[in-house]
Amino acid sequence: MVSASDPLALLPPGDGTLGHVAIGDVTLVTGVVLPAVTLAVQRWGRVNEDRSNVVLVEHALTGDSHVVGPVDSLHPTPGWWNGLVGPGLPLDTDRYCVVSVNVLGGCRGSTGPSSLHPDGHYWGARFPAVSVRDMVTSERMLADLLGIERWAAVIGGSMGGARTLEWMITHPERVRAACVLAVGARASADQIGIQTAQIMAVTSDPHWQQGGYHGTGRTPVTGLGIARRIAHLSYRGEVELDERFANRPQPGEDPRAEDLSMSGRFAVQSYLDHQAGKLVSRFDACTYVLLTDALNRHDVGLDRGGVEEALHSCPVPCVIGGVTTDRLYPLRQQEELAALLPGADPLVVIESPAGHDGFLTEDDVVGPMLARTMELSEQDTIERSRGLA
Ligand SMILES: CC(=O)SCCNC(=O)CCNC(=O)[C@H](O)C(C)(C)COP(=O)(O)OP(=O)(O)OC[C@H]1O[C@@H](n2cnc3c(N)ncnc32)[C@H](O)[C@@H]1OP(=O)(O)O
Ligand SMILES: N[C@@H](CCO)C(=O)O
């Protein structure tokens, strides 16, 4: 039961309604204090009596807390795990209460560069650099406020997977089980390189204005669109793209015209234009830079004696998965996680042409992984109640 004074009353209703929770000042790893932070939260399902059934689902770079549901005035994209979370689905909301939080620094309701600074002007690029650990600090503060001592599970892919790993390593006693998809223990040289090119595409746009473009009516949409094109290529499979588009012209256009006007496009150019257009209509450029930079600095081994030591120290039972054609977070990175995390099941290899985005498209494989994660969570509950863990 949730009484008026119960901290759970801070949560929005269990039907996916978007709510906002003020968590106070957040002290970042750098020592900088971020004042008056708010996190946007959605949840599905009911919290049980002892609050032991709450699952935290972590979104990826340009995702948000809208795990489930249609496009509406508040949500520009459909739920990104619509087929996986809900009544009777692998993450069964008749049984579990699923909570998702727009990341610290995000632009879909949580405090970030596109929010107002306490001085009444937009934060913009004055927003301090945040790390994946800072994101988890803000979520730990939320859990404290809500009186949730342990998540039944923490689950996420890509940047959501990085947050999940940090939860597991920083607060193992607060995570009963976990599922980590399509991410690595630290950023690789390749990721830092490609992500830095994306950041530079945004910050080189004349409308960037040193990150102070909010409220000026001129936003760096060209740069953000270029960044998304580069990123989207890294999210999809190389063979998949060639099979879909090859070097065919976009119908009705002639990319081989001899005047170099670039007016005619290849089909893949048109596809990437479409993906870029969709992102710029829904995402803030400064937020994109902030979160991409956080991914560049992701390293679970930092100040913990290195990746091997950090992973070895983490006892949380977990399921790790990677996609065969992921060229951004290649399978070898999930092989490392599964080999070095003592609580990991054997690696789940997701056979898919879709590349990194496979964790969003391959419900048939990801569904059983979520079900298995909840099985591990239940086992841990039973072992604890018998005093074995
Ligand atoms: C965990 C998270 O929350 S991450 C956030 C998830 N959402 C996003 O990243 C939004 C961007 N979208 C995507 O990344 C992908 O669409 C996914 C992963 C969500 C789904 O993948 P898929 O279903 O395989 O989408 P796909 O790559 O085929 O893209 C389909 C779109 O391209 C369009 N398209 C296909 N070919 C062309 C072309 N030649 N020219 C123009 N547009 C084209 C389709 O019309 C369709 O448009 P729509 O999405 O507006 O309906
Ligand atoms: N499509 C995902 C891929 C990154 O994990 C996103 O845009 O966040």
Coordinates of C-alpha atoms and ligand atoms in Angstrom, one line a residue:
M1 CA 0.0 0.0 0.0
V2 CA 1.2 3.5 -0.8
S3 CA 0.2 6.1 1.8
A4 CA 0.3 9.8 1.1
S5 CA 3.6 10.0 3.1
D6 CA 5.1 7.0 1.4
P7 CA 8.1 7.9 -0.7
L8 CA 6.7 5.6 -3.5
A9 CA 4.0 8.3 -3.9
L10 CA 6.8 10.2 -5.7
L11 CA 6.5 7.7 -8.6
P12 CA 4.1 8.4 -11.4
P13 CA 1.2 5.9 -11.8
G14 CA 2.0 2.4 -13.0
D15 CA 0.5 2.9 -16.5
G16 CA 3.5 4.6 -18.1
T17 CA 2.5 8.2 -17.3
L18 CA 5.6 10.5 -17.4
G19 CA 6.5 11.9 -14.0
H20 CA 9.3 14.0 -12.6
V21 CA 11.2 13.4 -9.3
A22 CA 13.4 16.1 -7.7
I23 CA 16.4 14.4 -6.3
G24 CA 18.3 17.4 -5.1
D25 CA 22.0 18.4 -5.7
V26 CA 24.2 15.7 -7.3
T27 CA 27.9 15.7 -6.6
L28 CA 29.7 14.5 -9.7
V29 CA 32.8 12.4 -9.8
T30 CA 34.8 15.6 -10.7
G31 CA 33.6 17.2 -7.4
V32 CA 31.3 19.6 -9.3
V33 CA 27.9 20.0 -7.7
L34 CA 25.0 19.9 -10.1
P35 CA 22.2 21.8 -8.3
A36 CA 18.5 20.9 -8.1
V37 CA 18.4 17.9 -10.3
T38 CA 15.1 16.4 -11.6
L39 CA 14.8 13.0 -13.2
A40 CA 12.0 12.1 -15.6
V41 CA 10.5 8.7 -14.7
Q42 CA 8.0 6.2 -16.1
R43 CA 6.8 3.0 -14.6
W44 CA 4.6 0.1 -15.5
G45 CA 3.1 -2.3 -12.9
R46 CA 2.6 -2.2 -9.1
V47 CA 5.3 -2.1 -6.5
N48 CA 4.8 -5.1 -4.1
E49 CA 4.7 -4.8 -0.3
D50 CA 8.4 -5.2 0.4
R51 CA 9.5 -3.3 -2.7
S52 CA 11.4 -6.3 -3.9
N53 CA 9.9 -6.5 -7.4
V54 CA 11.1 -3.2 -9.0
V55 CA 13.2 -3.6 -12.2
L56 CA 15.2 -0.7 -13.5
V57 CA 15.4 -0.6 -17.3
E58 CA 18.2 1.7 -18.7
H59 CA 17.9 3.4 -22.2
A60 CA 20.5 3.9 -24.8
L61 CA 22.1 7.2 -26.1
T62 CA 19.2 8.7 -27.8
G63 CA 16.5 6.7 -26.1
D64 CA 14.4 7.8 -23.1
S65 CA 12.2 6.5 -20.4
H66 CA 9.5 5.5 -22.8
V67 CA 10.2 1.8 -22.8
V68 CA 6.6 0.9 -23.6
G69 CA 3.8 2.8 -25.4
P70 CA 2.8 4.6 -28.5
V71 CA 4.0 7.9 -30.0
D72 CA 2.0 10.8 -28.4
S73 CA 2.5 14.4 -27.6
L74 CA 5.0 13.7 -24.9
H75 CA 6.8 10.8 -26.6
P76 CA 8.2 11.3 -30.1
T77 CA 9.3 7.7 -30.5
P78 CA 7.3 4.5 -29.8
G79 CA 8.3 2.4 -26.8
W80 CA 11.7 0.9 -27.7
W81 CA 10.9 -2.5 -26.1
N82 CA 7.2 -2.6 -26.8
G83 CA 7.3 -6.3 -27.5
L84 CA 9.2 -7.2 -24.4
V85 CA 7.8 -5.3 -21.4
G86 CA 4.1 -5.6 -20.4
P87 CA 1.5 -7.9 -19.0
G88 CA 2.4 -11.5 -19.8
L89 CA 5.6 -10.5 -21.8
P90 CA 9.1 -11.6 -20.9
L91 CA 9.4 -8.7 -18.5
D92 CA 6.0 -9.3 -17.0
T93 CA 4.4 -6.1 -15.5
D94 CA 1.7 -8.2 -13.9
R95 CA 4.5 -9.5 -11.7
Y96 CA 7.3 -6.8 -11.7
C97 CA 7.2 -3.1 -11.5
V98 CA 9.3 -1.7 -14.3
V99 CA 10.9 1.7 -13.8
S100 CA 12.8 3.7 -16.4
V101 CA 14.6 7.0 -15.9
N102 CA 15.7 9.6 -18.5
V103 CA 19.4 9.7 -18.0
L104 CA 21.1 12.5 -16.0
G105 CA 22.0 15.1 -18.7
G106 CA 19.2 13.9 -21.0
C107 CA 16.7 16.0 -22.9
R108 CA 13.5 14.1 -22.3
G109 CA 12.5 15.5 -18.9
S110 CA 15.7 15.1 -16.8
T111 CA 18.0 17.9 -15.9
G112 CA 20.4 18.5 -18.8
P113 CA 21.9 21.1 -21.2
S114 CA 18.5 22.0 -22.6
S115 CA 17.1 22.7 -19.1
L116 CA 17.1 26.0 -17.4
H117 CA 20.0 26.8 -15.1
P118 CA 19.0 28.2 -11.7
D119 CA 20.0 31.6 -13.1
G120 CA 17.0 31.4 -15.5
H121 CA 19.0 30.9 -18.7
Y122 CA 19.6 27.6 -20.4
W123 CA 22.4 25.4 -19.2
G124 CA 23.7 24.8 -22.8
A125 CA 27.4 23.9 -22.8
R126 CA 27.8 25.3 -19.3
F127 CA 26.4 21.9 -18.2
P128 CA 29.3 20.1 -16.6
A129 CA 30.7 16.9 -18.1
V130 CA 29.0 13.9 -16.6
S131 CA 30.2 10.3 -16.5
V132 CA 28.3 7.1 -16.6
R133 CA 29.1 6.8 -12.8
D134 CA 27.4 10.2 -12.3
M135 CA 24.3 8.9 -14.1
V136 CA 24.2 5.9 -11.7
T137 CA 24.8 8.3 -8.7
S138 CA 21.6 10.2 -9.7
E139 CA 19.7 6.9 -10.1
R140 CA 21.0 5.7 -6.7
M141 CA 19.7 8.9 -5.2
L142 CA 16.3 8.3 -6.8
A143 CA 16.3 4.7 -5.4
D144 CA 17.2 6.1 -1.9
L145 CA 14.3 8.6 -2.1
L146 CA 11.9 5.9 -3.1
G147 CA 13.0 3.5 -0.4
I148 CA 14.1 0.8 -2.9
E149 CA 17.0 -1.0 -1.3
R150 CA 17.6 -3.5 -4.1
W151 CA 16.5 -3.5 -7.6
A152 CA 15.0 -6.9 -8.6
A153 CA 17.1 -6.4 -11.7
V154 CA 18.9 -3.7 -13.7
I155 CA 18.7 -4.2 -17.4
G156 CA 20.1 -2.2 -20.4
G157 CA 21.7 -2.1 -23.8
S158 CA 24.4 0.1 -25.3
M159 CA 24.7 3.2 -23.0
G160 CA 22.0 1.6 -20.9
G161 CA 24.3 -1.4 -20.7
A162 CA 27.1 0.8 -19.5
R163 CA 24.9 2.2 -16.8
T164 CA 23.9 -1.3 -15.8
L165 CA 27.5 -2.3 -15.5
E166 CA 28.3 0.7 -13.3
W167 CA 25.3 -0.2 -11.1
M168 CA 26.6 -3.8 -10.8
I169 CA 30.1 -2.8 -9.9
T170 CA 29.4 0.3 -7.8
H171 CA 26.4 -1.1 -5.8
P172 CA 26.4 -4.9 -6.2
E173 CA 24.4 -5.2 -3.0
R174 CA 21.6 -3.2 -4.6
V175 CA 21.2 -5.3 -7.8
R176 CA 19.8 -8.8 -7.4
A177 CA 20.4 -9.7 -11.1
A178 CA 21.4 -7.9 -14.3
C179 CA 21.2 -8.0 -18.0
V180 CA 23.8 -6.2 -20.1
L181 CA 23.5 -6.0 -23.9
A182 CA 25.7 -4.7 -26.7
V183 CA 28.3 -2.8 -24.7
G184 CA 31.9 -3.2 -23.4
A185 CA 33.8 -2.7 -20.1
R186 CA 35.4 0.5 -21.5
A187 CA 35.3 2.6 -24.6
S188 CA 37.6 1.3 -27.3
A189 CA 39.8 3.4 -29.5
D190 CA 37.4 2.8 -32.4
Q191 CA 34.4 4.0 -30.4
I192 CA 36.2 7.1 -29.2
G193 CA 37.4 7.9 -32.7
I194 CA 34.0 7.5 -34.4
Q195 CA 32.1 9.2 -31.5
T196 CA 34.6 12.1 -31.5
A197 CA 33.9 12.7 -35.2
Q198 CA 30.2 12.9 -34.3
I199 CA 30.9 15.5 -31.5
M200 CA 33.0 17.5 -34.0
A201 CA 30.2 17.5 -36.6
V202 CA 27.9 19.1 -34.0
T203 CA 30.4 21.6 -32.5
S204 CA 31.7 22.7 -36.0
D205 CA 28.2 23.8 -37.0
P206 CA 28.1 27.6 -37.1
H207 CA 24.9 27.5 -35.2
W208 CA 26.5 25.7 -32.3
Q209 CA 27.5 29.1 -30.8
Q210 CA 29.9 27.6 -28.2
G211 CA 26.9 25.5 -27.1
G212 CA 24.9 28.6 -26.2
Y213 CA 22.4 28.2 -29.0
H214 CA 19.3 27.5 -26.8
G215 CA 16.7 30.2 -27.1
T216 CA 18.5 31.9 -30.1
G217 CA 16.3 30.4 -32.8
R218 CA 19.4 29.0 -34.5
T219 CA 20.3 25.4 -33.6
P220 CA 23.1 23.2 -35.0
V221 CA 20.7 20.8 -36.8
T222 CA 23.1 20.3 -39.8
G223 CA 25.9 19.1 -37.5
L224 CA 23.6 16.9 -35.4
G225 CA 22.2 15.4 -38.6
I226 CA 25.8 14.6 -39.8
A227 CA 26.6 13.1 -36.4
R228 CA 23.5 10.9 -36.6
R229 CA 24.4 9.7 -40.1
I230 CA 27.9 8.6 -38.9
A231 CA 26.4 7.0 -35.8
H232 CA 23.5 5.3 -37.6
L233 CA 26.0 3.5 -40.0
S234 CA 27.8 2.2 -36.9
Y235 CA 24.4 1.0 -35.5
R236 CA 23.5 -1.2 -38.5
G237 CA 25.2 -4.2 -40.1
E238 CA 27.4 -3.6 -43.1
V239 CA 26.0 -6.6 -45.1
E240 CA 22.5 -5.7 -44.0
L241 CA 22.9 -2.2 -45.5
D242 CA 24.3 -3.5 -48.7
E243 CA 21.6 -6.0 -49.1
R244 CA 18.9 -3.4 -48.5
F245 CA 20.4 -0.6 -50.5
A246 CA 23.5 -1.7 -52.4
N247 CA 24.5 1.2 -54.8
R248 CA 20.9 1.6 -56.1
P249 CA 19.6 5.2 -56.7
Q250 CA 16.8 6.4 -54.6
P251 CA 13.7 5.9 -56.8
G252 CA 13.2 9.0 -59.0
E253 CA 16.7 10.4 -58.3
D254 CA 19.9 10.1 -60.3
P255 CA 23.0 10.2 -58.1
R256 CA 25.2 9.6 -61.2
A257 CA 24.3 12.8 -62.9
E258 CA 27.4 14.5 -64.2
D259 CA 26.9 18.0 -62.7
L260 CA 28.1 17.2 -59.1
S261 CA 25.1 19.0 -57.7
M262 CA 24.5 16.1 -55.4
S263 CA 20.8 16.6 -56.1
G264 CA 20.3 12.9 -56.9
R265 CA 20.8 10.5 -54.0
F266 CA 21.7 6.9 -53.6
A267 CA 19.0 5.0 -51.6
V268 CA 21.3 4.7 -48.6
Q269 CA 21.8 8.4 -48.6
S270 CA 18.1 8.9 -48.6
Y271 CA 17.8 6.4 -45.7
L272 CA 20.4 8.2 -43.7
D273 CA 18.8 11.6 -44.5
H274 CA 15.6 10.2 -43.1
Q275 CA 17.3 8.9 -39.9
A276 CA 19.1 12.2 -39.4
G277 CA 15.9 14.2 -39.9
K278 CA 14.1 12.1 -37.3
L279 CA 16.8 12.6 -34.7
V280 CA 17.2 16.3 -35.2
S281 CA 13.4 16.8 -34.7
R282 CA 13.5 15.1 -31.3
F283 CA 16.9 15.4 -29.8
D284 CA 19.0 18.3 -28.4
A285 CA 22.5 18.7 -29.9
C286 CA 24.2 19.8 -26.7
T287 CA 22.8 16.7 -24.9
Y288 CA 24.0 14.6 -27.8
V289 CA 27.5 16.0 -27.3
L290 CA 27.4 15.6 -23.5
L291 CA 26.2 11.9 -23.6
T292 CA 28.5 10.9 -26.4
D293 CA 31.4 12.4 -24.4
A294 CA 30.3 10.4 -21.4
L295 CA 30.4 7.2 -23.5
N296 CA 34.0 8.1 -24.7
R297 CA 35.0 8.2 -21.0
H298 CA 33.2 5.0 -20.0
D299 CA 35.6 2.7 -18.2
V300 CA 34.5 0.4 -15.4
G301 CA 38.2 -0.2 -14.5
L302 CA 39.0 3.5 -13.9
D303 CA 40.3 4.0 -10.3
R304 CA 39.4 0.3 -9.6
G305 CA 42.7 -1.3 -10.6
G306 CA 41.6 -1.9 -14.2
V307 CA 38.9 -3.6 -16.1
E308 CA 39.8 -7.2 -15.0
E309 CA 39.9 -6.4 -11.3
A310 CA 36.7 -4.3 -11.5
L311 CA 34.8 -7.1 -13.3
H312 CA 36.2 -9.9 -11.1
S313 CA 35.0 -8.0 -8.0
C314 CA 31.4 -8.1 -9.1
P315 CA 29.3 -11.0 -7.8
V316 CA 25.9 -10.0 -9.3
P317 CA 24.2 -12.8 -11.2
C318 CA 23.9 -11.6 -14.8
V319 CA 23.1 -12.3 -18.4
I320 CA 25.4 -10.8 -21.1
G321 CA 24.5 -10.6 -24.8
G322 CA 26.0 -9.3 -28.0
V323 CA 25.1 -9.2 -31.6
T324 CA 27.1 -11.0 -34.2
T325 CA 27.2 -8.1 -36.7
D326 CA 27.7 -5.3 -34.1
R327 CA 30.6 -3.2 -35.5
L328 CA 30.4 -0.5 -32.8
Y329 CA 30.5 -2.8 -29.7
P330 CA 31.8 -6.0 -31.3
L331 CA 31.1 -9.4 -29.8
R332 CA 34.6 -9.7 -28.4
Q333 CA 33.7 -7.0 -25.8
Q334 CA 30.7 -9.0 -24.5
E335 CA 32.9 -12.1 -24.6
E336 CA 35.2 -10.3 -22.2
L337 CA 32.4 -9.3 -19.9
A338 CA 31.0 -12.9 -19.8
A339 CA 34.5 -14.3 -19.1
L340 CA 35.4 -11.9 -16.3
L341 CA 32.2 -11.3 -14.5
P342 CA 32.0 -14.2 -11.9
G343 CA 28.1 -14.1 -11.9
A344 CA 27.7 -14.3 -15.6
D345 CA 25.8 -17.0 -17.5
P346 CA 27.4 -18.2 -20.7
L347 CA 27.4 -15.4 -23.3
V348 CA 24.2 -15.1 -25.4
V349 CA 25.2 -14.6 -29.0
I350 CA 22.4 -12.8 -30.9
E351 CA 22.5 -13.9 -34.5
S352 CA 21.3 -10.9 -36.4
P353 CA 22.1 -8.9 -39.5
A354 CA 20.9 -5.7 -37.8
G355 CA 24.3 -4.8 -36.2
H356 CA 24.4 -2.9 -32.9
D357 CA 20.6 -2.1 -33.2
G358 CA 20.0 -5.9 -32.8
F359 CA 19.4 -5.3 -29.1
L360 CA 16.4 -3.2 -30.2
T361 CA 15.1 -5.4 -33.0
E362 CA 15.7 -9.1 -32.0
D363 CA 12.8 -9.6 -29.5
D364 CA 12.9 -13.4 -30.1
V365 CA 16.4 -13.6 -28.5
V366 CA 16.3 -10.6 -26.1
G367 CA 12.9 -11.8 -24.6
P368 CA 14.3 -15.0 -23.3
M369 CA 17.3 -13.1 -21.9
L370 CA 15.1 -10.9 -19.9
A371 CA 13.1 -13.9 -18.7
R372 CA 16.4 -15.6 -17.7
T373 CA 17.5 -12.4 -15.8
M374 CA 14.3 -12.5 -13.7
E375 CA 14.9 -16.2 -13.1
L376 CA 18.3 -15.4 -11.7
S377 CA 16.7 -12.6 -9.6
E378 CA 14.2 -15.1 -8.1
Q379 CA 16.9 -17.6 -7.4
D380 CA 18.9 -15.0 -5.5
T381 CA 15.8 -14.1 -3.5
I382 CA 15.3 -17.7 -2.5
E383 CA 18.9 -18.2 -1.6
R384 CA 18.9 -15.1 0.5
S385 CA 15.8 -16.1 2.3
R386 CA 17.5 -19.4 3.1
G387 CA 20.6 -17.5 4.3
L388 CA 22.8 -18.9 1.5
A389 CA 23.8 -15.7 -0.2
Ligands
LIG1 C1 17.2 1.9 -26.2 C2 16.8 3.1 -27.0 O1 15.9 3.7 -26.5 S1 17.6 3.6 -28.3 C3 16.5 4.6 -29.2 C4 15.8 3.8 -30.2 N1 15.3 4.6 -31.3 C5 16.1 5.1 -32.2 O2 17.3 5.0 -32.1 C6 15.4 5.8 -33.3 C7 16.1 5.6 -34.6 N2 15.6 4.3 -35.2 C8 16.3 3.2 -35.2 O3 17.4 3.3 -34.7 C9 15.7 2.0 -35.8 O4 14.7 2.5 -36.6 C10 15.2 1.0 -34.8 C11 16.4 0.3 -34.2 C12 14.3 1.6 -33.8 C13 14.3 0.0 -35.6 O5 15.0 -0.5 -36.7 P1 14.3 -1.0 -38.0 O6 12.9 -1.3 -37.7 O7 15.2 -2.0 -38.6 O8 14.3 0.4 -38.8 P2 15.0 0.7 -40.2 O9 16.5 0.8 -40.1 O10 14.5 -0.2 -41.2 O11 14.5 2.2 -40.5 C14 13.1 2.3 -40.9 C15 12.9 3.7 -41.4 O12 13.7 4.1 -42.5 C16 12.9 4.5 -43.6 N3 13.6 4.2 -44.9 C17 13.9 3.0 -45.3 N4 14.5 3.1 -46.6 C18 14.5 4.4 -46.8 C19 15.0 5.2 -48.0 N5 15.5 4.6 -49.0 N6 14.8 6.5 -47.9 C20 14.3 7.1 -46.8 N7 13.8 6.5 -45.8 C21 13.9 5.1 -45.8 C22 11.6 3.8 -43.4 O13 10.5 4.4 -44.1 C23 11.4 3.9 -41.9 O14 11.0 5.1 -41.6 P3 10.2 5.4 -40.2 O15 11.1 4.8 -39.1 O16 10.0 6.9 -40.1 O17 8.9 4.6 -40.3
LIG2 N1 19.6 3.4 -31.8 C1 20.3 3.5 -30.6 C2 21.6 3.1 -30.7 C3 22.6 3.5 -29.7 O1 22.7 2.4 -28.8 C4 20.2 5.0 -30.1 O2 20.0 5.9 -30.9 O3 20.3 5.2 -28.9

